[in-house]
Amino acid sequence: MTTPAVLILLGPPGAGKGTQARRLEEKFGLVQLSTGDMLRAAVAAGTDAGKAAKAVMDAGELVSDEIVINILRDRLKEDDVAKGAILDGFPRTTVQAEALDGLLAENGQSVNAAIAMEVDDAAMVERISGRYTCAGCGEGYHDSFKQPAAEGVCDNCGGTEFKRRADDKAETVGARLEAYHAQTAPLIAYYDEKGQLSRVDAMGDIDAITAKMTEMVESAIS
C-alpha cells in the first residue's frame, strides 16, 4: 500500500495557491484540506475535537494548535484522503510544522514537499489592487490587464456599475504581503533545512506554473 502523500503550498494571498491546488487535486487524486473547512466540519459532526473547538470559539478565543492537530488527525483517517492531501493554511508557524511532523510520523508519513510559490511584491500589488468586478453580474476586470471593450460598460451584461474589494487596496495588499513574509520566512527555512522545500516562480503563465509544480510533486511522491 502506498503511503498517502502530504503537500504544503506556501504563498501570499493572490499567488494562485487555490488554482494550483485544484489542478494538483485533479492530477494526483489528492484532497485540499483547509483549516477553516475542517474546523467547521468537525464542529458540525460533533467529534471530540469538534466539541473542544466549538467551546473555544463560543468563548471568543482562538483554537489552539493542539485542537487543530487533533481535527487534522481525524480528517486524515477518512477514506477520501487515501491518496493524500494538500494542506491549505496550516502550518503557519514552525511550532505547528513540528506538531504536524509528529502527527504524520504516527502513520509513517512525512511532508513530501513544501512548495513555496514565490512572487514579486510590486507586481503582486499591481495585480491585486487593479482588480474590479461588475456590480451586476460579477464579471472580473483589471486596470492593466482586462478593461471592458467599451469604457465603463460590462462586456457580459452591459452594466455600468463596478466595485472593488476593500482589502484589494494597494496599501492593504502591501501590508498583507509584509505580514506573510514575516510569518512564513521561518517556515521556508524550516522545510529548506529538512530538504523538503521546492520553489516555483508564481508570476508567470498559469499553465507553465502547473507544469512545473506537477514535476515537483511527481518527483516528491515517486
CSV table of C-alpha atoms in Angstrom, one decimal:
chain,number,residue,atom,x,y,z
A,1,MET,CA,0.0,0.0,0.0
A,2,THR,CA,1.3,3.4,-1.0
A,3,THR,CA,1.8,5.9,1.8
A,4,PRO,CA,-0.6,8.9,1.3
A,5,ALA,CA,1.2,12.0,0.1
A,6,VAL,CA,1.3,15.3,2.0
A,7,LEU,CA,1.9,18.5,0.2
A,8,ILE,CA,2.1,22.0,1.6
A,9,LEU,CA,1.6,25.1,-0.6
A,10,LEU,CA,3.2,28.3,0.7
A,11,GLY,CA,2.5,31.6,-0.9
A,12,PRO,CA,0.9,35.0,-0.2
A,13,PRO,CA,-2.7,36.0,-1.0
A,14,GLY,CA,-3.1,36.3,-4.7
A,15,ALA,CA,-0.2,34.0,-5.6
A,16,GLY,CA,-2.6,31.4,-7.1
A,17,LYS,CA,-2.5,28.7,-4.4
A,18,GLY,CA,-6.2,27.9,-4.8
A,19,THR,CA,-5.9,27.5,-8.6
A,20,GLN,CA,-2.8,25.3,-8.4
A,21,ALA,CA,-4.2,23.2,-5.6
A,22,ARG,CA,-7.3,22.4,-7.6
A,23,ARG,CA,-5.2,21.3,-10.5
A,24,LEU,CA,-2.9,19.1,-8.3
A,25,GLU,CA,-6.0,17.6,-6.7
A,26,GLU,CA,-7.3,16.5,-10.2
A,27,LYS,CA,-3.9,15.3,-11.4
A,28,PHE,CA,-2.9,13.2,-8.4
A,29,GLY,CA,-6.2,12.4,-6.7
A,30,LEU,CA,-5.3,14.5,-3.6
A,31,VAL,CA,-7.7,16.4,-1.4
A,32,GLN,CA,-7.2,20.1,-0.5
A,33,LEU,CA,-7.7,20.4,3.3
A,34,SER,CA,-8.5,23.9,4.6
A,35,THR,CA,-8.1,24.5,8.3
A,36,GLY,CA,-11.3,26.6,8.3
A,37,ASP,CA,-13.3,23.9,6.5
A,38,MET,CA,-12.0,21.1,8.7
A,39,LEU,CA,-12.9,23.1,11.9
A,40,ARG,CA,-16.5,23.8,10.6
A,41,ALA,CA,-17.0,20.1,9.6
A,42,ALA,CA,-15.6,18.8,12.9
A,43,VAL,CA,-17.9,21.1,14.9
A,44,ALA,CA,-20.9,20.1,12.7
A,45,ALA,CA,-20.1,16.4,13.1
A,46,GLY,CA,-19.8,16.8,16.9
A,47,THR,CA,-16.5,14.9,17.1
A,48,ASP,CA,-14.5,15.2,20.4
A,49,ALA,CA,-12.1,17.6,18.7
A,50,GLY,CA,-15.0,19.5,17.2
A,51,LYS,CA,-16.7,19.9,20.6
A,52,ALA,CA,-13.4,21.2,22.0
A,53,ALA,CA,-13.1,23.7,19.1
A,54,LYS,CA,-16.7,24.8,19.5
A,55,ALA,CA,-16.3,25.5,23.2
A,56,VAL,CA,-13.2,27.6,22.5
A,57,MET,CA,-14.8,29.5,19.6
A,58,ASP,CA,-18.0,30.1,21.6
A,59,ALA,CA,-15.9,31.8,24.2
A,60,GLY,CA,-14.4,34.1,21.5
A,61,GLU,CA,-11.0,32.6,21.8
A,62,LEU,CA,-8.5,31.2,19.2
A,63,VAL,CA,-8.5,27.5,18.6
A,64,SER,CA,-5.2,26.0,19.9
A,65,ASP,CA,-2.7,24.2,17.8
A,66,GLU,CA,-3.4,21.0,19.7
A,67,ILE,CA,-7.1,21.1,18.8
A,68,VAL,CA,-6.3,21.8,15.1
A,69,ILE,CA,-3.8,18.9,15.1
A,70,ASN,CA,-6.5,16.6,16.6
A,71,ILE,CA,-9.0,17.7,14.0
A,72,LEU,CA,-6.4,17.1,11.2
A,73,ARG,CA,-5.6,13.6,12.8
A,74,ASP,CA,-9.3,12.7,12.4
A,75,ARG,CA,-9.6,14.1,8.9
A,76,LEU,CA,-6.5,12.2,7.6
A,77,LYS,CA,-8.2,8.9,8.6
A,78,GLU,CA,-11.1,9.5,6.2
A,79,ASP,CA,-11.4,7.4,3.0
A,80,ASP,CA,-11.3,10.3,0.6
A,81,VAL,CA,-7.7,11.3,1.5
A,82,ALA,CA,-6.4,7.8,0.9
A,83,LYS,CA,-4.1,9.1,-1.9
A,84,GLY,CA,-3.0,12.1,0.2
A,85,ALA,CA,-3.7,15.7,1.0
A,86,ILE,CA,-2.7,19.3,0.1
A,87,LEU,CA,-2.7,21.4,3.3
A,88,ASP,CA,-4.1,24.9,3.0
A,89,GLY,CA,-3.4,27.4,5.8
A,90,PHE,CA,-1.6,25.0,8.0
A,91,PRO,CA,1.1,25.1,9.3
A,92,ARG,CA,1.6,28.8,9.7
A,93,THR,CA,4.4,28.6,12.3
A,94,THR,CA,7.4,26.4,12.9
A,95,VAL,CA,5.7,25.1,16.1
A,96,GLN,CA,2.8,24.0,14.0
A,97,ALA,CA,5.2,22.5,11.5
A,98,GLU,CA,6.8,20.4,14.2
A,99,ALA,CA,3.4,19.3,15.5
A,100,LEU,CA,2.4,18.3,12.0
A,101,ASP,CA,5.6,16.3,11.6
A,102,GLY,CA,4.8,14.5,14.9
A,103,LEU,CA,1.2,13.7,13.7
A,104,LEU,CA,2.4,12.4,10.3
A,105,ALA,CA,5.1,10.2,12.0
A,106,GLU,CA,2.3,8.4,13.8
A,107,ASN,CA,1.2,7.0,10.5
A,108,GLY,CA,4.7,6.5,9.0
A,109,GLN,CA,4.2,9.6,6.9
A,110,SER,CA,6.1,12.8,6.4
A,111,VAL,CA,5.7,16.0,4.3
A,112,ASN,CA,6.6,15.0,0.8
A,113,ALA,CA,7.0,18.6,-0.5
A,114,ALA,CA,6.5,22.1,0.7
A,115,ILE,CA,6.2,24.3,-2.4
A,116,ALA,CA,6.9,28.0,-2.0
A,117,MET,CA,5.1,30.0,-4.6
A,118,GLU,CA,7.4,33.0,-5.0
A,119,VAL,CA,6.1,36.3,-6.2
A,120,ASP,CA,7.4,39.8,-7.0
A,121,ASP,CA,5.8,42.0,-4.3
A,122,ALA,CA,5.5,45.1,-6.5
A,123,ALA,CA,3.9,43.1,-9.3
A,124,MET,CA,1.5,41.4,-6.8
A,125,VAL,CA,0.3,44.8,-5.5
A,126,GLU,CA,-0.5,45.9,-9.1
A,127,ARG,CA,-2.1,42.5,-9.9
A,128,ILE,CA,-4.4,42.6,-6.9
A,129,SER,CA,-5.1,46.3,-6.4
A,130,GLY,CA,-6.1,46.6,-10.1
A,131,ARG,CA,-8.9,44.1,-9.8
A,132,TYR,CA,-12.6,45.1,-10.0
A,133,THR,CA,-15.9,43.5,-10.9
A,134,CYS,CA,-19.2,44.3,-12.5
A,135,ALA,CA,-21.6,45.0,-9.7
A,136,GLY,CA,-24.4,43.4,-11.7
A,137,CYS,CA,-23.0,40.0,-12.9
A,138,GLY,CA,-19.6,39.7,-11.1
A,139,GLU,CA,-17.5,39.7,-14.3
A,140,GLY,CA,-13.9,40.4,-13.4
A,141,TYR,CA,-11.8,43.1,-14.9
A,142,HIS,CA,-8.4,44.7,-14.3
A,143,ASP,CA,-7.0,48.2,-14.7
A,144,SER,CA,-4.0,47.0,-16.6
A,145,PHE,CA,-4.8,43.5,-18.0
A,146,LYS,CA,-8.5,43.4,-18.8
A,147,GLN,CA,-10.6,46.5,-19.4
A,148,PRO,CA,-14.2,46.3,-20.8
A,149,ALA,CA,-14.3,46.7,-24.6
A,150,ALA,CA,-16.5,49.8,-24.2
A,151,GLU,CA,-15.2,52.0,-21.4
A,152,GLY,CA,-17.5,51.8,-18.3
A,153,VAL,CA,-19.7,49.1,-19.8
A,154,CYS,CA,-19.6,45.4,-18.8
A,155,ASP,CA,-18.8,43.1,-21.7
A,156,ASN,CA,-21.0,40.4,-20.2
A,157,CYS,CA,-24.2,42.1,-19.1
A,158,GLY,CA,-24.0,45.7,-20.2
A,159,GLY,CA,-24.0,47.0,-16.6
A,160,THR,CA,-22.3,50.3,-15.8
A,161,GLU,CA,-21.7,49.9,-12.1
A,162,PHE,CA,-18.4,48.4,-10.9
A,163,LYS,CA,-16.9,47.6,-7.5
A,164,ARG,CA,-13.6,46.9,-5.8
A,165,ARG,CA,-13.0,44.9,-2.7
A,166,ALA,CA,-11.8,47.0,0.2
A,167,ASP,CA,-8.9,44.6,1.0
A,168,ASP,CA,-7.7,44.9,-2.6
A,169,LYS,CA,-6.4,48.5,-2.0
A,170,ALA,CA,-2.7,48.8,-2.7
A,171,GLU,CA,-1.7,49.7,0.9
A,172,THR,CA,-3.8,46.8,2.3
A,173,VAL,CA,-2.2,44.4,-0.2
A,174,GLY,CA,1.3,45.7,0.7
A,175,ALA,CA,0.6,45.2,4.4
A,176,ARG,CA,-0.7,41.7,3.8
A,177,LEU,CA,2.4,40.8,1.8
A,178,GLU,CA,4.7,42.1,4.6
A,179,ALA,CA,2.8,40.1,7.2
A,180,TYR,CA,3.0,37.0,5.0
A,181,HIS,CA,6.8,37.2,4.5
A,182,ALA,CA,7.4,37.9,8.2
A,183,GLN,CA,5.2,34.9,9.2
A,184,THR,CA,6.4,32.5,6.5
A,185,ALA,CA,10.1,33.1,6.4
A,186,PRO,CA,10.8,30.8,9.3
A,187,LEU,CA,8.6,28.0,7.7
A,188,ILE,CA,10.5,28.3,4.4
A,189,ALA,CA,13.8,28.0,6.3
A,190,TYR,CA,12.4,25.0,8.3
A,191,TYR,CA,11.4,23.0,5.2
A,192,ASP,CA,14.6,24.0,3.4
A,193,GLU,CA,16.7,22.6,6.2
A,194,LYS,CA,14.8,19.4,6.0
A,195,GLY,CA,15.3,19.1,2.3
A,196,GLN,CA,11.5,19.2,1.7
A,197,LEU,CA,11.3,22.7,0.1
A,198,SER,CA,10.8,23.4,-3.6
A,199,ARG,CA,10.4,26.9,-5.1
A,200,VAL,CA,8.4,28.0,-8.1
A,201,ASP,CA,8.1,31.4,-9.8
A,202,ALA,CA,4.4,32.1,-9.4
A,203,MET,CA,4.4,35.3,-11.5
A,204,GLY,CA,4.4,33.5,-14.9
A,205,ASP,CA,1.9,31.7,-17.1
A,206,ILE,CA,-0.6,29.7,-15.0
A,207,ASP,CA,-0.2,26.5,-17.2
A,208,ALA,CA,3.6,26.8,-17.1
A,209,ILE,CA,3.4,27.0,-13.3
A,210,THR,CA,1.1,24.0,-13.1
A,211,ALA,CA,3.6,22.0,-15.3
A,212,LYS,CA,6.5,22.9,-13.0
A,213,MET,CA,4.6,22.1,-9.9
A,214,THR,CA,3.4,18.8,-11.4
A,215,GLU,CA,7.1,17.9,-12.0
A,216,MET,CA,7.9,18.8,-8.4
A,217,VAL,CA,5.1,16.7,-7.0
A,218,GLU,CA,5.9,13.7,-9.2
A,219,SER,CA,9.5,13.8,-8.0
A,220,ALA,CA,8.4,14.1,-4.4
A,221,ILE,CA,6.0,11.3,-4.3
A,222,SER,CA,7.7,8.8,-6.6
